[in-house]
PDB file of C-alpha atoms in Angstrom:
ATOM      1  CA  ALA A  28      10.893 -14.415   5.591  1.00  0.00           C
ATOM      2  CA  GLN A  29       7.397 -13.043   5.782  1.00  0.00           C
ATOM      3  CA  SER A  30       4.814 -13.777   3.110  1.00  0.00           C
ATOM      4  CA  VAL A  31       1.110 -13.276   2.502  1.00  0.00           C
ATOM      5  CA  THR A  32      -1.220 -15.438   0.449  1.00  0.00           C
ATOM      6  CA  GLN A  33      -4.585 -14.346  -0.850  1.00  0.00           C
ATOM      7  CA  PRO A  34      -5.983 -17.493  -2.449  1.00  0.00           C
ATOM      8  CA  ASP A  35      -8.821 -15.806  -4.307  1.00  0.00           C
ATOM      9  CA  ILE A  36      -7.799 -13.688  -7.274  1.00  0.00           C
ATOM     10  CA  HIS A  37     -11.338 -12.621  -8.134  1.00  0.00           C
ATOM     11  CA  ILE A  38     -14.612 -12.810  -6.194  1.00  0.00           C
ATOM     12  CA  THR A  39     -18.078 -11.822  -7.333  1.00  0.00           C
ATOM     13  CA  VAL A  40     -20.894 -11.228  -4.852  1.00  0.00           C
ATOM     14  CA  SER A  41     -24.369  -9.771  -5.128  1.00  0.00           C
ATOM     15  CA  GLU A  42     -25.122  -6.470  -3.483  1.00  0.00           C
ATOM     16  CA  GLY A  43     -26.454  -7.111   0.008  1.00  0.00           C
ATOM     17  CA  ALA A  44     -24.741 -10.478   0.309  1.00  0.00           C
ATOM     18  CA  SER A  45     -22.071 -11.200   2.889  1.00  0.00           C
ATOM     19  CA  LEU A  46     -18.393 -11.209   2.012  1.00  0.00           C
ATOM     20  CA  GLU A  47     -15.302 -12.979   3.243  1.00  0.00           C
ATOM     21  CA  LEU A  48     -11.877 -12.421   1.723  1.00  0.00           C
ATOM     22  CA  ARG A  49      -9.180 -14.851   2.750  1.00  0.00           C
ATOM     23  CA  CYS A  50      -5.655 -14.031   3.836  1.00  0.00           C
ATOM     24  CA  ASN A  51      -2.969 -16.367   5.150  1.00  0.00           C
ATOM     25  CA  TYR A  52       0.367 -15.135   6.384  1.00  0.00           C
ATOM     26  CA  SER A  53       3.744 -16.539   7.236  1.00  0.00           C
ATOM     27  CA  TYR A  54       5.766 -14.668   9.805  1.00  0.00           C
ATOM     28  CA  GLY A  55       8.133 -15.827  12.515  1.00  0.00           C
ATOM     29  CA  ALA A  56       7.088 -13.447  15.250  1.00  0.00           C
ATOM     30  CA  THR A  57       3.900 -11.701  16.322  1.00  0.00           C
ATOM     31  CA  PRO A  58       2.392 -10.500  13.070  1.00  0.00           C
ATOM     32  CA  TYR A  59       1.280  -6.964  12.384  1.00  0.00           C
ATOM     33  CA  LEU A  60      -1.531  -7.336   9.884  1.00  0.00           C
ATOM     34  CA  PHE A  61      -3.346  -4.907   7.660  1.00  0.00           C
ATOM     35  CA  TRP A  62      -6.093  -4.822   5.068  1.00  0.00           C
ATOM     36  CA  TYR A  63      -6.000  -2.123   2.395  1.00  0.00           C
ATOM     37  CA  VAL A  64      -8.499  -1.338  -0.356  1.00  0.00           C
ATOM     38  CA  GLN A  65      -7.673   0.201  -3.715  1.00  0.00           C
ATOM     39  CA  SER A  66     -10.212   1.590  -6.151  1.00  0.00           C
ATOM     40  CA  PRO A  67      -9.169   1.683  -9.824  1.00  0.00           C
ATOM     41  CA  GLY A  68      -6.389   4.178 -10.462  1.00  0.00           C
ATOM     42  CA  GLN A  69      -6.326   5.260  -6.816  1.00  0.00           C
ATOM     43  CA  GLY A  70      -4.002   4.876  -3.871  1.00  0.00           C
ATOM     44  CA  LEU A  71      -4.441   2.382  -1.066  1.00  0.00           C
ATOM     45  CA  GLN A  72      -6.760   3.103   1.838  1.00  0.00           C
ATOM     46  CA  LEU A  73      -6.254   1.395   5.184  1.00  0.00           C
ATOM     47  CA  LEU A  74      -9.360  -0.548   6.203  1.00  0.00           C
ATOM     48  CA  LEU A  75      -8.149  -2.012   9.472  1.00  0.00           C
ATOM     49  CA  LYS A  76      -5.150  -3.302  11.336  1.00  0.00           C
ATOM     50  CA  TYR A  77      -4.248  -5.877  13.965  1.00  0.00           C
ATOM     51  CA  PHE A  78      -1.334  -5.555  16.353  1.00  0.00           C
ATOM     52  CA  SER A  79      -2.435  -7.344  19.506  1.00  0.00           C
ATOM     53  CA  GLY A  80      -5.373  -7.796  21.847  1.00  0.00           C
ATOM     54  CA  ASP A  81      -8.881  -8.583  20.681  1.00  0.00           C
ATOM     55  CA  THR A  82      -8.632 -10.902  17.698  1.00  0.00           C
ATOM     56  CA  LEU A  83     -11.739  -9.427  16.068  1.00  0.00           C
ATOM     57  CA  VAL A  84     -10.964  -5.957  14.782  1.00  0.00           C
ATOM     58  CA  GLN A  85     -13.349  -3.432  13.378  1.00  0.00           C
ATOM     59  CA  GLY A  86     -12.462  -1.156  10.524  1.00  0.00           C
ATOM     60  CA  ILE A  87     -13.929   1.528   8.356  1.00  0.00           C
ATOM     61  CA  LYS A  88     -16.823   1.098   5.916  1.00  0.00           C
ATOM     62  CA  GLY A  89     -18.363  -1.708   7.998  1.00  0.00           C
ATOM     63  CA  PHE A  90     -15.485  -4.159   7.531  1.00  0.00           C
ATOM     64  CA  GLU A  91     -14.089  -6.425  10.195  1.00  0.00           C
ATOM     65  CA  ALA A  92     -11.336  -9.015  10.306  1.00  0.00           C
ATOM     66  CA  GLU A  93     -10.532 -11.894  12.581  1.00  0.00           C
ATOM     67  CA  PHE A  94      -6.994 -12.938  13.489  1.00  0.00           C
ATOM     68  CA  LYS A  95      -6.604 -16.688  13.992  1.00  0.00           C
ATOM     69  CA  ARG A  96      -3.096 -17.567  15.054  1.00  0.00           C
ATOM     70  CA  SER A  97      -3.704 -21.321  14.853  1.00  0.00           C
ATOM     71  CA  GLN A  98      -4.656 -20.993  11.190  1.00  0.00           C
ATOM     72  CA  SER A  99      -2.244 -18.151  10.344  1.00  0.00           C
ATOM     73  CA  SER A 100      -5.206 -16.315   8.905  1.00  0.00           C
ATOM     74  CA  PHE A 101      -6.590 -12.797   8.931  1.00  0.00           C
ATOM     75  CA  ASN A 102      -9.790 -12.941   6.911  1.00  0.00           C
ATOM     76  CA  LEU A 103     -11.766  -9.837   6.040  1.00  0.00           C
ATOM     77  CA  ARG A 104     -15.559  -9.852   6.355  1.00  0.00           C
ATOM     78  CA  LYS A 105     -18.512  -7.631   5.700  1.00  0.00           C
ATOM     79  CA  PRO A 106     -22.098  -8.649   6.477  1.00  0.00           C
ATOM     80  CA  SER A 107     -23.717  -6.773   3.582  1.00  0.00           C
ATOM     81  CA  VAL A 108     -21.782  -5.623   0.544  1.00  0.00           C
ATOM     82  CA  HIS A 109     -22.549  -2.379  -1.260  1.00  0.00           C
ATOM     83  CA  TRP A 110     -21.886  -1.748  -4.943  1.00  0.00           C
ATOM     84  CA  SER A 111     -19.279   0.853  -3.927  1.00  0.00           C
ATOM     85  CA  ASP A 112     -17.194  -1.893  -2.284  1.00  0.00           C
ATOM     86  CA  ALA A 113     -16.081  -3.122  -5.701  1.00  0.00           C
ATOM     87  CA  ALA A 114     -12.304  -2.700  -5.639  1.00  0.00           C
ATOM     88  CA  GLU A 115      -9.004  -4.500  -5.147  1.00  0.00           C
ATOM     89  CA  TYR A 116      -8.276  -5.680  -1.610  1.00  0.00           C
ATOM     90  CA  PHE A 117      -4.766  -6.274  -0.317  1.00  0.00           C
ATOM     91  CA  CYS A 118      -3.771  -8.055   2.854  1.00  0.00           C
ATOM     92  CA  ALA A 119      -0.350  -7.128   4.219  1.00  0.00           C
ATOM     93  CA  VAL A 120       1.991  -8.132   7.006  1.00  0.00           C
ATOM     94  CA  GLY A 121       4.358  -5.560   8.431  1.00  0.00           C
ATOM     95  CA  ARG A 122       7.607  -5.698  10.278  1.00  0.00           C
ATOM     96  CA  PRO A 123       9.732  -2.968  11.775  1.00  0.00           C
ATOM     97  CA  THR A 124      12.920  -2.008   9.951  1.00  0.00           C
ATOM     98  CA  GLY A 125      14.839   0.368  12.124  1.00  0.00           C
ATOM     99  CA  THR A 126      12.578   3.352  12.639  1.00  0.00           C
ATOM    100  CA  ALA A 127      10.279   2.587   9.697  1.00  0.00           C
ATOM    101  CA  SER A 128       8.104  -0.359   8.741  1.00  0.00           C
ATOM    102  CA  LYS A 129       8.150  -2.709   5.803  1.00  0.00           C
ATOM    103  CA  LEU A 130       4.943  -4.105   4.359  1.00  0.00           C
ATOM    104  CA  THR A 131       4.683  -7.349   2.441  1.00  0.00           C
ATOM    105  CA  PHE A 132       1.502  -7.447   0.395  1.00  0.00           C
ATOM    106  CA  GLY A 133      -0.507 -10.356  -0.868  1.00  0.00           C
ATOM    107  CA  THR A 134      -1.312 -10.491  -4.558  1.00  0.00           C
ATOM    108  CA  GLY A 135      -4.732  -8.989  -3.984  1.00  0.00           C
ATOM    109  CA  THR A 136      -8.349 -10.035  -4.455  1.00  0.00           C
ATOM    110  CA  ARG A 137     -10.512  -8.203  -6.945  1.00  0.00           C
ATOM    111  CA  LEU A 138     -14.074  -7.845  -5.708  1.00  0.00           C
ATOM    112  CA  GLN A 139     -16.871  -7.446  -8.196  1.00  0.00           C
ATOM    113  CA  VAL A 140     -20.371  -6.583  -6.937  1.00  0.00           C
ATOM    114  CA  THR A 141     -23.405  -7.396  -9.025  1.00  0.00           C
ATOM    115  CA  LEU A 142     -26.633  -5.483  -8.606  1.00  0.00           C
TER     116      LEU A 142
ATOM    117  CA  ASP B  25      -5.605  15.402   8.434  1.00  0.00           C
ATOM    118  CA  THR B  26      -4.658  11.932   7.197  1.00  0.00           C
ATOM    119  CA  GLU B  27      -3.815  12.963   3.685  1.00  0.00           C
ATOM    120  CA  VAL B  28      -0.815  12.291   1.520  1.00  0.00           C
ATOM    121  CA  THR B  29      -0.763  14.326  -1.679  1.00  0.00           C
ATOM    122  CA  GLN B  30       1.105  13.514  -4.859  1.00  0.00           C
ATOM    123  CA  THR B  31       1.776  15.595  -7.944  1.00  0.00           C
ATOM    124  CA  PRO B  32       1.369  15.298 -10.818  1.00  0.00           C
ATOM    125  CA  LYS B  33      -1.530  12.859 -11.154  1.00  0.00           C
ATOM    126  CA  HIS B  34      -0.391  11.825 -14.621  1.00  0.00           C
ATOM    127  CA  LEU B  35       2.976  12.149 -16.332  1.00  0.00           C
ATOM    128  CA  VAL B  36       4.058  11.204 -19.829  1.00  0.00           C
ATOM    129  CA  MET B  37       7.767  11.394 -20.526  1.00  0.00           C
ATOM    130  CA  GLY B  38      10.204  10.327 -23.174  1.00  0.00           C
ATOM    131  CA  MET B  39      13.161   8.124 -22.449  1.00  0.00           C
ATOM    132  CA  THR B  40      15.575  11.064 -22.570  1.00  0.00           C
ATOM    133  CA  ASN B  41      13.557  13.368 -20.327  1.00  0.00           C
ATOM    134  CA  LYS B  42      14.194  14.338 -16.739  1.00  0.00           C
ATOM    135  CA  LYS B  43      11.165  14.724 -14.515  1.00  0.00           C
ATOM    136  CA  SER B  44      10.286  14.624 -10.829  1.00  0.00           C
ATOM    137  CA  LEU B  45       7.436  13.251  -8.763  1.00  0.00           C
ATOM    138  CA  LYS B  46       6.455  15.029  -5.591  1.00  0.00           C
ATOM    139  CA  CYS B  47       4.854  13.768  -2.399  1.00  0.00           C
ATOM    140  CA  GLU B  48       3.767  15.791   0.610  1.00  0.00           C
ATOM    141  CA  GLN B  49       2.273  14.970   3.998  1.00  0.00           C
ATOM    142  CA  HIS B  50       1.398  17.151   6.966  1.00  0.00           C
ATOM    143  CA  MET B  51       0.681  14.467   9.538  1.00  0.00           C
ATOM    144  CA  GLY B  52       4.031  14.829  11.274  1.00  0.00           C
ATOM    145  CA  HIS B  53       5.107  11.416  10.026  1.00  0.00           C
ATOM    146  CA  ARG B  54       8.853  10.834   9.989  1.00  0.00           C
ATOM    147  CA  ALA B  55       8.960   7.811   7.676  1.00  0.00           C
ATOM    148  CA  MET B  56       8.144   8.125   3.970  1.00  0.00           C
ATOM    149  CA  TYR B  57       8.083   5.535   1.230  1.00  0.00           C
ATOM    150  CA  TRP B  58       8.057   5.183  -2.549  1.00  0.00           C
ATOM    151  CA  TYR B  59       6.315   2.206  -4.142  1.00  0.00           C
ATOM    152  CA  LYS B  60       5.918   1.118  -7.742  1.00  0.00           C
ATOM    153  CA  GLN B  61       2.745  -0.670  -8.781  1.00  0.00           C
ATOM    154  CA  LYS B  62       2.211  -2.377 -12.103  1.00  0.00           C
ATOM    155  CA  ALA B  63      -1.288  -3.195 -13.306  1.00  0.00           C
ATOM    156  CA  LYS B  64      -3.021  -5.994 -11.403  1.00  0.00           C
ATOM    157  CA  LYS B  65      -0.041  -6.368  -9.033  1.00  0.00           C
ATOM    158  CA  PRO B  66       0.565  -5.342  -5.432  1.00  0.00           C
ATOM    159  CA  PRO B  67       2.784  -2.355  -4.666  1.00  0.00           C
ATOM    160  CA  GLU B  68       6.517  -3.014  -4.635  1.00  0.00           C
ATOM    161  CA  LEU B  69       8.662  -1.081  -2.200  1.00  0.00           C
ATOM    162  CA  MET B  70      11.365   1.067  -3.782  1.00  0.00           C
ATOM    163  CA  PHE B  71      12.737   3.385  -1.097  1.00  0.00           C
ATOM    164  CA  VAL B  72      12.232   4.199   2.574  1.00  0.00           C
ATOM    165  CA  TYR B  73      13.234   7.419   4.275  1.00  0.00           C
ATOM    166  CA  SER B  74      13.275   7.658   8.030  1.00  0.00           C
ATOM    167  CA  TYR B  75      13.960  10.999   9.723  1.00  0.00           C
ATOM    168  CA  GLU B  76      14.933  12.386   6.310  1.00  0.00           C
ATOM    169  CA  LYS B  77      17.630   9.759   5.800  1.00  0.00           C
ATOM    170  CA  LEU B  78      17.487   7.010   3.215  1.00  0.00           C
ATOM    171  CA  SER B  79      17.158   3.771   5.166  1.00  0.00           C
ATOM    172  CA  ILE B  80      16.098   1.267   2.502  1.00  0.00           C
ATOM    173  CA  ASN B  81      16.851   1.063  -1.216  1.00  0.00           C
ATOM    174  CA  GLU B  82      15.353  -2.081  -2.668  1.00  0.00           C
ATOM    175  CA  SER B  83      18.031  -2.380  -5.374  1.00  0.00           C
ATOM    176  CA  VAL B  84      16.297   0.221  -7.507  1.00  0.00           C
ATOM    177  CA  PRO B  85      18.087   1.261 -10.729  1.00  0.00           C
ATOM    178  CA  SER B  86      19.967   4.547 -10.500  1.00  0.00           C
ATOM    179  CA  ARG B  87      17.668   6.157 -13.060  1.00  0.00           C
ATOM    180  CA  PHE B  88      15.372   6.607 -10.049  1.00  0.00           C
ATOM    181  CA  SER B  89      16.785   9.068  -7.524  1.00  0.00           C
ATOM    182  CA  PRO B  90      14.897   9.814  -4.300  1.00  0.00           C
ATOM    183  CA  GLU B  91      15.242  12.962  -2.246  1.00  0.00           C
ATOM    184  CA  CYS B  92      13.776  14.004   1.091  1.00  0.00           C
ATOM    185  CA  PRO B  93      14.293  17.779   1.459  1.00  0.00           C
ATOM    186  CA  ASN B  94      12.427  17.938   4.788  1.00  0.00           C
ATOM    187  CA  SER B  95      10.158  15.848   6.972  1.00  0.00           C
ATOM    188  CA  SER B  96       7.045  16.707   4.938  1.00  0.00           C
ATOM    189  CA  LEU B  97       8.357  16.313   1.408  1.00  0.00           C
ATOM    190  CA  LEU B  98       9.555  13.412  -0.669  1.00  0.00           C
ATOM    191  CA  ASN B  99      10.661  13.627  -4.281  1.00  0.00           C
ATOM    192  CA  LEU B 100      11.480  11.007  -6.869  1.00  0.00           C
ATOM    193  CA  HIS B 101      13.715  12.228  -9.673  1.00  0.00           C
ATOM    194  CA  LEU B 102      13.442  10.350 -12.937  1.00  0.00           C
ATOM    195  CA  HIS B 103      16.025  10.262 -15.717  1.00  0.00           C
ATOM    196  CA  ALA B 104      16.523   8.061 -18.773  1.00  0.00           C
ATOM    197  CA  LEU B 105      13.606   5.802 -17.939  1.00  0.00           C
ATOM    198  CA  GLN B 106      12.581   2.760 -19.921  1.00  0.00           C
ATOM    199  CA  PRO B 107       9.075   1.897 -21.175  1.00  0.00           C
ATOM    200  CA  GLU B 108       8.901  -0.886 -18.582  1.00  0.00           C
ATOM    201  CA  ASP B 109       9.090   1.789 -15.885  1.00  0.00           C
ATOM    202  CA  SER B 110       5.552   2.832 -16.793  1.00  0.00           C
ATOM    203  CA  ALA B 111       3.482   2.234 -13.665  1.00  0.00           C
ATOM    204  CA  LEU B 112       1.566   3.845 -10.824  1.00  0.00           C
ATOM    205  CA  TYR B 113       4.008   5.375  -8.353  1.00  0.00           C
ATOM    206  CA  LEU B 114       2.692   5.556  -4.832  1.00  0.00           C
ATOM    207  CA  CYS B 115       4.000   7.525  -1.909  1.00  0.00           C
ATOM    208  CA  ALA B 116       3.216   6.606   1.692  1.00  0.00           C
ATOM    209  CA  SER B 117       4.071   7.864   5.134  1.00  0.00           C
ATOM    210  CA  SER B 118       3.980   6.510   8.668  1.00  0.00           C
ATOM    211  CA  GLN B 119       5.019   7.240  12.178  1.00  0.00           C
ATOM    212  CA  PRO B 120       8.298   5.533  13.037  1.00  0.00           C
ATOM    213  CA  GLY B 121       7.890   2.235  14.846  1.00  0.00           C
ATOM    214  CA  LEU B 122       5.427  -0.405  13.829  1.00  0.00           C
ATOM    215  CA  ALA B 123       2.912  -0.090  16.656  1.00  0.00           C
ATOM    216  CA  THR B 124       1.651   3.124  15.172  1.00  0.00           C
ATOM    217  CA  GLY B 125       3.383   2.564  11.874  1.00  0.00           C
ATOM    218  CA  GLU B 126       0.495   1.835   9.596  1.00  0.00           C
ATOM    219  CA  GLN B 127       1.222   3.442   6.277  1.00  0.00           C
ATOM    220  CA  TYR B 128      -0.964   6.080   4.675  1.00  0.00           C
ATOM    221  CA  PHE B 129      -0.872   6.189   0.910  1.00  0.00           C
ATOM    222  CA  GLY B 130      -1.260   8.994  -1.572  1.00  0.00           C
ATOM    223  CA  PRO B 131      -3.377   8.679  -4.730  1.00  0.00           C
ATOM    224  CA  GLY B 132      -0.341   7.990  -6.893  1.00  0.00           C
ATOM    225  CA  THR B 133       1.200   9.345 -10.070  1.00  0.00           C
ATOM    226  CA  ARG B 134       0.411   7.421 -13.242  1.00  0.00           C
ATOM    227  CA  LEU B 135       3.667   7.451 -15.242  1.00  0.00           C
ATOM    228  CA  THR B 136       3.883   6.566 -18.910  1.00  0.00           C
ATOM    229  CA  VAL B 137       7.299   6.338 -20.545  1.00  0.00           C
ATOM    230  CA  THR B 138       7.265   6.608 -24.337  1.00  0.00           C
TER     231      THR B 138
END
């Protein structure tokens, strides 16, 4: 069975500082990995995805993530955080189910940005 | 247009009411999903429709009844809900097949059952 672990429940960083959010996955085959962001009371927005190829993927809003198969990790990074990045971040692993897909989410990491 | 819309934004209903949530997408996606999200938790999958047919029901109580009238619309009919059903209900859509199957989410409907 697939699973996702986000070890950090809550992270606080200063505006302008760098950020790394951790994600570890368990999946028997080639993983399909996603990072989503959710602002309070809002839906989820896709930041980036990894299917294959280059292990460093670029996303929206200046985020990037690196897939490391040997560590079963897909950590999210941003070199300089903005106050508007404060939100909940979810890592997810997907698998096909027939003609649809099924996402398994981690428990999320809440990012707080101090000015 | 990568937008999924949901109506209403907020809904308050009594335990004996019948109400419906609506979701719409115009991206040509043929897979649509309903999720339930409680506060400070990740979304939990409820239902999946693929090509307008129900393909996954995650053992959801029958007081939740999904409907997919066409490839752009997804409804969730609610009847005799319990207070513990209060949550954010999210709709998502994707192209069939995982390679392009990243899911796009709507803003959600905040449901309160009194």
